Short mmCIF file of C-alpha atoms and ligand atoms in Angstrom, two decimals:
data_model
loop_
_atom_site.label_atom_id
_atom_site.label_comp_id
_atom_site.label_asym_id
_atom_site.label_seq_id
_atom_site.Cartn_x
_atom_site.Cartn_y
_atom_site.Cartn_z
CA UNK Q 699 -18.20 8.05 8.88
CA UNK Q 700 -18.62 4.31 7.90
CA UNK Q 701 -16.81 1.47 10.14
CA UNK Q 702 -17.11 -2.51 9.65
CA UNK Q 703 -15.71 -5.02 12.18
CA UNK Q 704 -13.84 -7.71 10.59
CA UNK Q 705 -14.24 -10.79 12.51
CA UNK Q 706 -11.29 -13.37 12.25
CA UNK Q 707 -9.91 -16.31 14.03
CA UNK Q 708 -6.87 -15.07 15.04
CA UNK Q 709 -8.93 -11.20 16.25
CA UNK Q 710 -12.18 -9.22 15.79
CA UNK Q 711 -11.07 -5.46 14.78
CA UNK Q 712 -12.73 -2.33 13.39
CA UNK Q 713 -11.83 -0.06 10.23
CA UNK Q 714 -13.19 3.17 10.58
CA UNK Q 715 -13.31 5.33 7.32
CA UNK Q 716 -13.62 9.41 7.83
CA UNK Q 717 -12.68 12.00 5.81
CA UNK Q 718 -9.89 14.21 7.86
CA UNK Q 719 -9.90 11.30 10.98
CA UNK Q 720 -6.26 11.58 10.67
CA UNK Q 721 -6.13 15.08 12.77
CA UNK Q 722 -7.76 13.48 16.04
CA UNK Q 723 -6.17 9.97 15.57
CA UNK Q 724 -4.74 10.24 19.07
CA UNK Q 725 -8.10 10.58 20.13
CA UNK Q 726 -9.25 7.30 18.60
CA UNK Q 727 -6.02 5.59 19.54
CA UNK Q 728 -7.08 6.48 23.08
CA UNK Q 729 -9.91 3.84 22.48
CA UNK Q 730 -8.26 1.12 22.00
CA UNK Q 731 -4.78 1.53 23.46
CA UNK Q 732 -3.98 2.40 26.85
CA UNK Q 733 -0.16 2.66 27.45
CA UNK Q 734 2.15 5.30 26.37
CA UNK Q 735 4.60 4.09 23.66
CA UNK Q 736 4.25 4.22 19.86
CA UNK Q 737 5.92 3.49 17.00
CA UNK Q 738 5.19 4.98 13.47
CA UNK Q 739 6.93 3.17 10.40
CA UNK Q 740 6.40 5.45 7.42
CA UNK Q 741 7.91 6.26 3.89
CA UNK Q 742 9.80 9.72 3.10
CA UNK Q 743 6.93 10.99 1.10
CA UNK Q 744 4.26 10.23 3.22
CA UNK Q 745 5.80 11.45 6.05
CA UNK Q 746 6.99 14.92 4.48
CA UNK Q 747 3.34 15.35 3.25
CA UNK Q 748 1.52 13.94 6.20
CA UNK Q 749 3.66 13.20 9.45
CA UNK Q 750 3.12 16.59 11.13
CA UNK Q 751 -0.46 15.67 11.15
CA UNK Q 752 -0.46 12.38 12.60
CA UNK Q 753 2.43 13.43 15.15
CA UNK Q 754 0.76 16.09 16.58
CA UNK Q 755 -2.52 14.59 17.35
CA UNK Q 756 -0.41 11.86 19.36
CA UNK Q 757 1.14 14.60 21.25
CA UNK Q 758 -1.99 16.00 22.19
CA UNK Q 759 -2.27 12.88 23.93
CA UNK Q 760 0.83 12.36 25.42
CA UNK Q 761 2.10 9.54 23.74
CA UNK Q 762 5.75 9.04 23.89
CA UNK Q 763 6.83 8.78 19.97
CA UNK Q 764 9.16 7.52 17.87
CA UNK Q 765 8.90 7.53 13.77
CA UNK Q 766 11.36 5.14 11.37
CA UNK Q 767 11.39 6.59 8.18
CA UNK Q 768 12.04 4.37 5.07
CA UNK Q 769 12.80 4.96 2.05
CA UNK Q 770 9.67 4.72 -0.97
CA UNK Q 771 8.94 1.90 -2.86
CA UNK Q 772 8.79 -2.13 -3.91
CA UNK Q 773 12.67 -1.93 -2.96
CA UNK Q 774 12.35 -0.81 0.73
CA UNK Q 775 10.33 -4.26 1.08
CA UNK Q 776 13.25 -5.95 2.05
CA UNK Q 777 15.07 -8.19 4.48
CA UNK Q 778 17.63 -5.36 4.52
CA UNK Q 779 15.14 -2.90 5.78
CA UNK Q 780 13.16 -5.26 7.61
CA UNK Q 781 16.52 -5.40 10.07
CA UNK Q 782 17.03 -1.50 10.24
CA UNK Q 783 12.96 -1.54 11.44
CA UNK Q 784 13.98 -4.24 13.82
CA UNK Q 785 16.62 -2.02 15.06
CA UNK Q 786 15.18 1.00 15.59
CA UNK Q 787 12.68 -0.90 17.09
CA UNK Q 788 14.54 -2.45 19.54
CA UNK Q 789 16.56 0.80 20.72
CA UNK Q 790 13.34 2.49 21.32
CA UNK Q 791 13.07 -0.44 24.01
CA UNK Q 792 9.44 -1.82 22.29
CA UNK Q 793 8.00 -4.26 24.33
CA UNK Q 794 4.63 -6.11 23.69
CA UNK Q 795 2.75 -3.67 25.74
CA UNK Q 796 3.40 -1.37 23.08
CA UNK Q 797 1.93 -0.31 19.59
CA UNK Q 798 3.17 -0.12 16.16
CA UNK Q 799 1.54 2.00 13.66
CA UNK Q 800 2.30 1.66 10.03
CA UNK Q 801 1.03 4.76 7.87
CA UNK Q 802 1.57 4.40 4.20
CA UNK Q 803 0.73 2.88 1.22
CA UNK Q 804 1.07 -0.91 1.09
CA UNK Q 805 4.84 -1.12 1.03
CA UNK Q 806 4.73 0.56 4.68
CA UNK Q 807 1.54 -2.08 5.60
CA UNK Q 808 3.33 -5.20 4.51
CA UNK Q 809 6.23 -4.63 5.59
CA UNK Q 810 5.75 -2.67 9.13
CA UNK Q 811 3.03 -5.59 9.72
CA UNK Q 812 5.37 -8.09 9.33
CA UNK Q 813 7.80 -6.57 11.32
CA UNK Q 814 5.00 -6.16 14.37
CA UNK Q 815 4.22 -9.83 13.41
CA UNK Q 816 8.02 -11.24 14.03
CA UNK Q 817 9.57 -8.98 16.58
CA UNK Q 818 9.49 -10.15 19.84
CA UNK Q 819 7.06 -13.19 18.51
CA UNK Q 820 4.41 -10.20 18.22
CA UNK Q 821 3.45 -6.76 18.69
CA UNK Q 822 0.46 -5.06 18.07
CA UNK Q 823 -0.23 -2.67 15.18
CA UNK Q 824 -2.56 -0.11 13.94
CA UNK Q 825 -2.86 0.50 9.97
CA UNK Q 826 -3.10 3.72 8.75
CA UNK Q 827 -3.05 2.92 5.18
CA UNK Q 828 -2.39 6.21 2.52
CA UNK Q 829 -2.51 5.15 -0.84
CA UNK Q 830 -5.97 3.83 -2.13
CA UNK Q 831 -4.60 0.66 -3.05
CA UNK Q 832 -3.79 0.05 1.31
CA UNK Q 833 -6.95 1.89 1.64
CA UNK Q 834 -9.11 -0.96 -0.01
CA UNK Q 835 -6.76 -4.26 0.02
CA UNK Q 836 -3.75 -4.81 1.68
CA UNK Q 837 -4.50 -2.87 5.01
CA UNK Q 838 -7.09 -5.53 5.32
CA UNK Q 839 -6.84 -8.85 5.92
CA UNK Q 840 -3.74 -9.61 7.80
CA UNK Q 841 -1.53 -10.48 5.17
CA UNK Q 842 2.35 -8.98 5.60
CA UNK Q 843 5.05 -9.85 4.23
CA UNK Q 844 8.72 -9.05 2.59
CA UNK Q 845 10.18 -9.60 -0.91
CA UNK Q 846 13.21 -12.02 -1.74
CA UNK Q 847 15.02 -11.13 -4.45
CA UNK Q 848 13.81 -14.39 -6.60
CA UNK Q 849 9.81 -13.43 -6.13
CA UNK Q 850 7.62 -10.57 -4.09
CA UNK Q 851 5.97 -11.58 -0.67
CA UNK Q 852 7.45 -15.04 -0.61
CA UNK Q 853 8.44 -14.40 3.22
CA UNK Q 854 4.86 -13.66 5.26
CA UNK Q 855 2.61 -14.70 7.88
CA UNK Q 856 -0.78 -13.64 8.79
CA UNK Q 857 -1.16 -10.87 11.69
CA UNK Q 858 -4.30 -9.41 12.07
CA UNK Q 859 -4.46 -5.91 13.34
CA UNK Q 860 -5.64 -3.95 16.26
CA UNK Q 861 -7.39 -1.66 13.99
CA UNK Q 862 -7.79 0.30 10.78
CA UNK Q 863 -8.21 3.75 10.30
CA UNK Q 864 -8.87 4.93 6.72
CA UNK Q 865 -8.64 8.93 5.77
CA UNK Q 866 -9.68 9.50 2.21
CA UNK Q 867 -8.14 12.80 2.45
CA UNK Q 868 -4.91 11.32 2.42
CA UNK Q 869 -5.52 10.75 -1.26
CA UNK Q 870 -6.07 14.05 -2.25
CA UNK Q 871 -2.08 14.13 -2.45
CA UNK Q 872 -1.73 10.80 -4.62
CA UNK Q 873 0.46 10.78 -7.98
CA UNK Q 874 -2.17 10.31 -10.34
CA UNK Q 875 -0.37 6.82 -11.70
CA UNK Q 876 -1.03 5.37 -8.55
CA UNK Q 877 -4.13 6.52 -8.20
CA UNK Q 878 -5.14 4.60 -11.43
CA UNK Q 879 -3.24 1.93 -9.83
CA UNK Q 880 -5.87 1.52 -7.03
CA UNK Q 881 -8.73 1.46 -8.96
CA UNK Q 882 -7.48 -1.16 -10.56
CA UNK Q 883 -8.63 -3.38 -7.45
CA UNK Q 884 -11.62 -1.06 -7.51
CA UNK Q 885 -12.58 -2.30 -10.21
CA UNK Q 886 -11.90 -5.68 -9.18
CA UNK Q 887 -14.44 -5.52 -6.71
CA UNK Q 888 -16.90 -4.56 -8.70
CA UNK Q 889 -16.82 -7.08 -11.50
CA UNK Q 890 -16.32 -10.21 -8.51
CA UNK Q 891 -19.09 -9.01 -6.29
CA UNK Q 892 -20.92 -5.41 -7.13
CA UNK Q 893 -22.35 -4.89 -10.08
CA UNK Q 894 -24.30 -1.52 -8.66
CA UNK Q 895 -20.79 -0.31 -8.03
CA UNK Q 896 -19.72 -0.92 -11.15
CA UNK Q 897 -22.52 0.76 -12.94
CA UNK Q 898 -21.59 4.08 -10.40
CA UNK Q 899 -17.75 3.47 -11.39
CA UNK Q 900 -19.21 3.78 -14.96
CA UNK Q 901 -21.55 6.55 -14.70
CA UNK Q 902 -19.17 9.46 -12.57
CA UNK Q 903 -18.16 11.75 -15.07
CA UNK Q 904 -15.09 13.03 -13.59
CA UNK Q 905 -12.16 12.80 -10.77
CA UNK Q 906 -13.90 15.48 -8.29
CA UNK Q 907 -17.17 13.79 -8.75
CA UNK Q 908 -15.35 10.07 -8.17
CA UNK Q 909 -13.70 11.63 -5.04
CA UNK Q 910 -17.22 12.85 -3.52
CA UNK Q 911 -18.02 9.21 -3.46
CA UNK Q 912 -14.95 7.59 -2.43
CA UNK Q 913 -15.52 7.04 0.98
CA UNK Q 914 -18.91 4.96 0.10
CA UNK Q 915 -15.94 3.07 -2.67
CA UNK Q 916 -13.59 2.70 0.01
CA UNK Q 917 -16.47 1.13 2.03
CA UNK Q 918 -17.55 -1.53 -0.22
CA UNK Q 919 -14.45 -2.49 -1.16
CA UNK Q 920 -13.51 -3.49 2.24
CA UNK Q 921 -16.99 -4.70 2.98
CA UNK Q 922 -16.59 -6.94 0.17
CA UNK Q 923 -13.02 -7.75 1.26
CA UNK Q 924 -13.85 -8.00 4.58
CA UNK Q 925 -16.61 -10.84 3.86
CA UNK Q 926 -14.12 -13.00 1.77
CA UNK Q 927 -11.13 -12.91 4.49
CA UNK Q 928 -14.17 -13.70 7.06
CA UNK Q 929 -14.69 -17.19 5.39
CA UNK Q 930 -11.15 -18.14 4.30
CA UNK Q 931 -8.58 -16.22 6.75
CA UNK Q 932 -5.51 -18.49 5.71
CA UNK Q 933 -6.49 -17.91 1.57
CA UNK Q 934 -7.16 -21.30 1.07
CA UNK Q 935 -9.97 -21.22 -0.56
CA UNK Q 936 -13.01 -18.53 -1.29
CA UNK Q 937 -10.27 -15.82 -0.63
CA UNK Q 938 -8.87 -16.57 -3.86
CA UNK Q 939 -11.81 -14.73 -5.58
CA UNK Q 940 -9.87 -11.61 -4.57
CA UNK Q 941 -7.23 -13.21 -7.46
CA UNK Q 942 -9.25 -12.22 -10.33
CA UNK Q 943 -7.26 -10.80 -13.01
CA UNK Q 944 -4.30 -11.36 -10.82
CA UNK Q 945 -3.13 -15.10 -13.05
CA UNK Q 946 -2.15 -13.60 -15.96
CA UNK Q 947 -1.48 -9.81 -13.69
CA UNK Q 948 1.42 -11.52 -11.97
CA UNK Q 949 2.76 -13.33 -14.94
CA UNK Q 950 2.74 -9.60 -16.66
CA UNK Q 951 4.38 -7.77 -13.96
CA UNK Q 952 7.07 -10.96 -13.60
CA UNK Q 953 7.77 -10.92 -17.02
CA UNK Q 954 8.29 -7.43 -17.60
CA UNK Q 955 10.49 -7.22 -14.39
CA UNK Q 956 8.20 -5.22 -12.50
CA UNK Q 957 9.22 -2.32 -14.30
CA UNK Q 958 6.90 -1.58 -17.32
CA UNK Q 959 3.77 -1.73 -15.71
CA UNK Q 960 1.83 -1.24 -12.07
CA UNK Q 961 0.25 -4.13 -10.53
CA UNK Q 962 -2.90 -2.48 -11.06
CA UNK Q 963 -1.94 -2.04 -15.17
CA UNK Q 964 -0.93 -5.84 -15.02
CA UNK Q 965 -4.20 -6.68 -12.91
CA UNK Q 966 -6.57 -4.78 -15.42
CA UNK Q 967 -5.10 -6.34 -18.66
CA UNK Q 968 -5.43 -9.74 -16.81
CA UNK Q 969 -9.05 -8.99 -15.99
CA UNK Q 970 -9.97 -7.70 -19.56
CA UNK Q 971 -8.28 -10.62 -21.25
CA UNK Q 972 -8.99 -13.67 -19.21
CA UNK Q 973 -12.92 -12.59 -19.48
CA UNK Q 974 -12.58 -12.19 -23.04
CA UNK Q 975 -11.14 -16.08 -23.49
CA UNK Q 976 -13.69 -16.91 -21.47
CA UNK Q 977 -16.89 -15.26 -22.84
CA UNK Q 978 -15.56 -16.82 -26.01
CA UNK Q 979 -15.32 -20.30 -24.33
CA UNK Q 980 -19.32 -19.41 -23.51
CA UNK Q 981 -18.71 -19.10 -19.53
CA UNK Q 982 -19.12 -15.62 -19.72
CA UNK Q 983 -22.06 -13.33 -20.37
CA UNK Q 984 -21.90 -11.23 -24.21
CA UNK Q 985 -21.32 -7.98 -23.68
CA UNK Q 986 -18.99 -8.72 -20.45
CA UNK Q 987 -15.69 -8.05 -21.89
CA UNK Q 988 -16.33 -5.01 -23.99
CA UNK Q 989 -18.00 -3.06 -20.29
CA UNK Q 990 -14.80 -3.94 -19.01
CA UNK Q 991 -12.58 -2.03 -21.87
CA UNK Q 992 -14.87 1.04 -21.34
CA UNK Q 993 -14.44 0.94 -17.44
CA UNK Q 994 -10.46 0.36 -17.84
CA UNK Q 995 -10.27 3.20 -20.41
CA UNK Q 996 -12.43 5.52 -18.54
CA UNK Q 997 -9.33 4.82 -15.71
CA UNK Q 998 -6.95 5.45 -17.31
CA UNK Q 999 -6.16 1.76 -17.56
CA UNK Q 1000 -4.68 -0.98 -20.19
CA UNK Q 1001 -6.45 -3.50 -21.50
CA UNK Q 1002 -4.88 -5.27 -24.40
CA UNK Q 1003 -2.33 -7.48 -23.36
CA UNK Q 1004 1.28 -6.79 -24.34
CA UNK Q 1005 3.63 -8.29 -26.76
CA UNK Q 1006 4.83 -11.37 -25.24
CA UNK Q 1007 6.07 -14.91 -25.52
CA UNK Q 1008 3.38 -17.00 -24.96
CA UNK Q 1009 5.08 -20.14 -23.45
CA UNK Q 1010 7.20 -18.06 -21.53
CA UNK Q 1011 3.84 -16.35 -19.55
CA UNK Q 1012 3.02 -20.02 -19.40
CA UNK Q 1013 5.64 -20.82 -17.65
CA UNK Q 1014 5.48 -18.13 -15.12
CA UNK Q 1015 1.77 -18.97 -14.45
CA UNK Q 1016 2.67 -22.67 -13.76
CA UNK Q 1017 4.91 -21.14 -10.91
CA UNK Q 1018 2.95 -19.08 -9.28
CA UNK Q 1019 3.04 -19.66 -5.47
CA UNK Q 1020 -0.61 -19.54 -5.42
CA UNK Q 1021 -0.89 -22.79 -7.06
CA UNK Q 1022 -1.78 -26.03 -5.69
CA UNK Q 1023 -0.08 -28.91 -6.80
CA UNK Q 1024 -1.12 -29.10 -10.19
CA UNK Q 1025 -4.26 -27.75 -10.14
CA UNK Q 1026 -4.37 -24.19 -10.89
CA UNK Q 1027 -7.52 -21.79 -9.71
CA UNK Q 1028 -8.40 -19.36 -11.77
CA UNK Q 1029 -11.33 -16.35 -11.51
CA UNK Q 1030 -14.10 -15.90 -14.27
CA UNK Q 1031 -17.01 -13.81 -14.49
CA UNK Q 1032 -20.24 -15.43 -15.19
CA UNK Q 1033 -21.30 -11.68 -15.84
CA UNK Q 1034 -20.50 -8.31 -14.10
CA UNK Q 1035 -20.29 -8.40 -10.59
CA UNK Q 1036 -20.64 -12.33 -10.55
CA UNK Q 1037 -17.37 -14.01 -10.27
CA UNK Q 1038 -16.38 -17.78 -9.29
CA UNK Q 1039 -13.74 -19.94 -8.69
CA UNK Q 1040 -12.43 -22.60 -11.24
CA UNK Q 1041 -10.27 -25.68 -10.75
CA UNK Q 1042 -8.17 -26.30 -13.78
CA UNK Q 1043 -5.45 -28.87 -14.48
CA UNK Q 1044 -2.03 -26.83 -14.84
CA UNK Q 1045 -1.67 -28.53 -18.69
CA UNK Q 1046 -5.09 -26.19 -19.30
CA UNK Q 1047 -4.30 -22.87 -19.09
CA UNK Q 1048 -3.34 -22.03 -22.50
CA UNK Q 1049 -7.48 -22.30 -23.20
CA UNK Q 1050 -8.30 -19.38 -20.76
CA UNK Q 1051 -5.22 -16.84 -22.08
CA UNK Q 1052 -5.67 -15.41 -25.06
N1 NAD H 26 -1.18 -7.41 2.20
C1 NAD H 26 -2.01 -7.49 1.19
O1 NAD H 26 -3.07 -8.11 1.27
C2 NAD H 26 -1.65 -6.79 -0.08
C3 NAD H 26 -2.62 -6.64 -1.09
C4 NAD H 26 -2.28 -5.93 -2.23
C5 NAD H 26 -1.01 -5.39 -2.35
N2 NAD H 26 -0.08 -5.55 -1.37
C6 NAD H 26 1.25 -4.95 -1.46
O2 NAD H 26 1.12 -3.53 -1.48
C7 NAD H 26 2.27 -2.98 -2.12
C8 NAD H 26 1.83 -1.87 -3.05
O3 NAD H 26 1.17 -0.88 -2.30
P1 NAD H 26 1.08 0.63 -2.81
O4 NAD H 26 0.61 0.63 -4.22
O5 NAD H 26 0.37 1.41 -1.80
O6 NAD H 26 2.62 1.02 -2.92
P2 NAD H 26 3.54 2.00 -2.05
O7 NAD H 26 3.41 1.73 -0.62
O8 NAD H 26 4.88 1.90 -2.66
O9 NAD H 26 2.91 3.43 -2.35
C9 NAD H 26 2.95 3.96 -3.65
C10 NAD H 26 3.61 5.34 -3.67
O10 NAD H 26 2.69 6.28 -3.17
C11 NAD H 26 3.29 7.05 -2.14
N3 NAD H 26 2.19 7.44 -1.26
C12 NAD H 26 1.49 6.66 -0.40
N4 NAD H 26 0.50 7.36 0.16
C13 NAD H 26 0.58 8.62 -0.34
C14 NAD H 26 -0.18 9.81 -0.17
N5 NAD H 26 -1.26 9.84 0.60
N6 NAD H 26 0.20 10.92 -0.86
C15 NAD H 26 1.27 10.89 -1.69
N7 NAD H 26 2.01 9.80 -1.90
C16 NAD H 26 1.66 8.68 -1.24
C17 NAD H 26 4.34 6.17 -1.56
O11 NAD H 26 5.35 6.93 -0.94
C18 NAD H 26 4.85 5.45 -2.80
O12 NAD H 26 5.78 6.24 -3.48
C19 NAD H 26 2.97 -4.12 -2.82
O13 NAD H 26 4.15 -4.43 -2.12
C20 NAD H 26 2.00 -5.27 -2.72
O14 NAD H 26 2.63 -6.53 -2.67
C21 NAD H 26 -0.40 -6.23 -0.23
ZN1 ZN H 27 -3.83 -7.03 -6.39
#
C-alpha cells in the first residue's frame, strides 16, 4: 500500500493506492465519513464489470445507496447529463451531510466532481478513479468540469476531494487502447520530472512485468502531480508543467475532431515533436528526442505528427484557453526528466512546431 496527502488551500486529503482496496472500501469509507447516505455516479461499463464489488462492501456497512448510471464516454460530459445527475441527485434527497462517490475513468471524475462541486453550492466526494489515465491525473487535483459543444472543459471549477482511493486491479479489465492512452501521461511524468522512471518505463520488457510495477507508477505519478498542484492549486503558474506535450496535443485532437486520435496519441506526438524543434533550436539535450520515439513505440504510441495544415494548427494553438493574453507558455525538456516553463509571444510559435 502507498498513500500521499495532498495538501491544498481549499483541503488536505489522502490517496491511498492498494491493489484489490476496492473489496473493503466501505471499510475505509468508515474512516472518513460518518453518516449513512451515498451516492455512486458511474459509467455502464464500469459498473457491469465492477459495481457488485464496490456495492457490496458498502452494504457490509450499512450505507444506504443509490448508483446513477451514465452512459460511456467524452459525450456523457455534458450539460444534458450533468441535469439528469442533478436529478437523481436531488430525488435521493442529498443533502450536504452526505457523500458522492464518482468511480470511473475521468469522464465519471470530471463530471460527477463537478456535479458534487455545484449542487447545493457543494457536496463532498470521494474518487474512485478506474481507468489509469483518472488513476494518475485527473482524480487528482481538483479540477472538474463539463464540455460545451464549442470546446471540452470550458465549464469548471476547482473542488478538492475528501479522498482518493486508487485500485490498480481495476485495470486489469482496461481496453488495451486506453490503456496506451494512460501511459501517455505516464510518460509525461517521466520526461517533466523522473528520469529513473523513465529509464524503468524503458527497461520492462513486457505488459505483465509493467503491471507488477504499476502501483510504484501510479505512485509517482501522483507524487509528482501531487507536488505541482501543491504550489499552483488555481494552474496559474508551475501547474502548467503538467501541459507538456499538451500545445500542439490539443491542437491535434481539435483539429481532427476528437475522433482520429486519443488525447494520449495527440499528447505523445506533441511531446515527441515539440522536443524535436526544440533540441534543434539547441534548448534541448542530443539524444532527447530519439529516447522519446523508442519509449512512444515501445507503447504502443504515435510519434510523427500527422498530415495537417500548418496555419490552421496555428490557429487553434493561438486559442487555446490556456493562454494568457498574448503570451503563450509552452513546456520543453532541457533533457529527460528535466522540463521547464517558457514564455513566448503568441506571433512565436511557428519556431517550436515543426
Ligand atoms: N480533471 C483533470 O485534471 C483531468 C486531467 C486529464 C483528463 N481529464 C479528463 O478525463 C477524461 C478522459 O478520461 P478517461 O480516459 O478515463 O476516459 P473515460 O472516463 O471515458 O474512460 C475511458 C473508457 O474506459 C472505460 N473504463 C474505465 N475504467 C474501466 C475499467 N477499469 N475497466 C474497463 N473499462 C473501463 C470507460 O467506460 C470508458 O469507456 C476527459 O474528459 C478529460 O478531459 C481530466
Ligand atoms: Zn493530458
Amino acid at each position: 500500500m502507498q498513500s500521499i496527502i495532498v495538501e491544498t488551500a481549499q483541503k488536505k486529503y489522502p490517496i491511498t493506492i492498494k491493489r484489490g482496496l476496492i473489496e473493503d472500501i466501505g471499510q475505509n469509507l468508515k474512516k472518513i465519513y460518518k453518516n449513512k447516505k451515498i451516492a455512486i455516479i458511474t459509467d455502464s461499463n464500469v459498473d457491469s464489470l465492477h459495481g457488485k464489488k464496490i456495492e457490496e462492501s458498502l452494504e457490509d456497512e450499512d450505507y444506504i445507496i443509490r448508483k446513477i448510471i451514465i452512459e460511456p464516454g467524452e459525450k456523457s460530459k455534458s450539460f444534458d447529463t450533468l441535469q439528469i445527475i442533478y436529478e437523481e441527485l436531488l430525488d435521493f434527497n442529498i443533502t450536504r451531510g452526505d457523500l458522492i462517490i464518482t468511480f470511473g475513468g475521468g469522464v465519471v471524475g470530471d463530471l460527477g466532481g463537478f456535479a458534487a462541486a455545484t449542487l447545493l453550492r457543494g457536496i463532498p466526494f470521494v474518487q474512485i478513479p478506474t481507468s489509469l489515465l483518472a488513476q494518475i491525473d485527473s482524480s487528482v487535483g481538483g479540477k472538474v468540469a463539463v464540455n460545451l459543444p464549442r470546446g471540452k472543459n470550458l465549464i469548471g471549477s476547482f473542488y478538492q476531494p475528501e479522498a482518493v482511493f486508487i485500485d490498480p486491479e481495476l485495470l486489469r479489465t482496461l481496453e488495451e487502447r486506453y490503456f496506451y492512452d494512460g501511459m501517455a501521461e505516464v510518460i509525461k511524468y517521466s520526461l517533466i520530472r523522473d528520469k529513473e522512471l523513465f529509464k524503468k518505463l524503458l527497461e520492462y520488457r513486457a505488459y505483465e512485468e509493467l503491471f507488477q510495477n504499476i502501483e510504484e507508477i501510479i505512485y509517482r505519478c501522483c507524487q509528482i502531480k501531487k507536488e505541482v498542484v501543491e504550489k499552483d492549486e488555481m494552474d496559474t503558474g508551475e501547474r502548467m508543467i503538467l501541459n507538456y506535450g499538451h500545445t500542439i496535443g490539443h491542437a491535434i485532437e481539435r483539429y481532427f475532431k476528437y475522433e482520429k486520435y486519443t488525447h494520449g496519441e495527440a499528447v505523445a506526438m506533441g511531446m515527441y515533436n515539440i522536443t524535436k524543434k526544440s533540441e534543434e533550436l539547441g534548448i534541448t539535450g542530443q539524444g532527447t528526442t530519439d529516447m522519446i520515439k523508442d519509449i512512444l513505440i515501445k507503447y504502443k504510441l504515435p510519434y510523427a505528427m500527422p498530415p495537417m495544415d500548418m496555419q490552421e494548427v496555428i490557429k487553434i494553438i493561438g486559442s487555446d484557453k490556456k493562454n494568457i493574453g498574448c503570451n503563450i507558455s509552452i513546456i520543453l525538456l532541457k533533457n529527460i526528466g528535466n522540463g521547464f516553463i517558457k514564455k513566448i509571444d503568441s506571433n512565436s510559435v511557428e519556431k517550436y512546431i515543426a
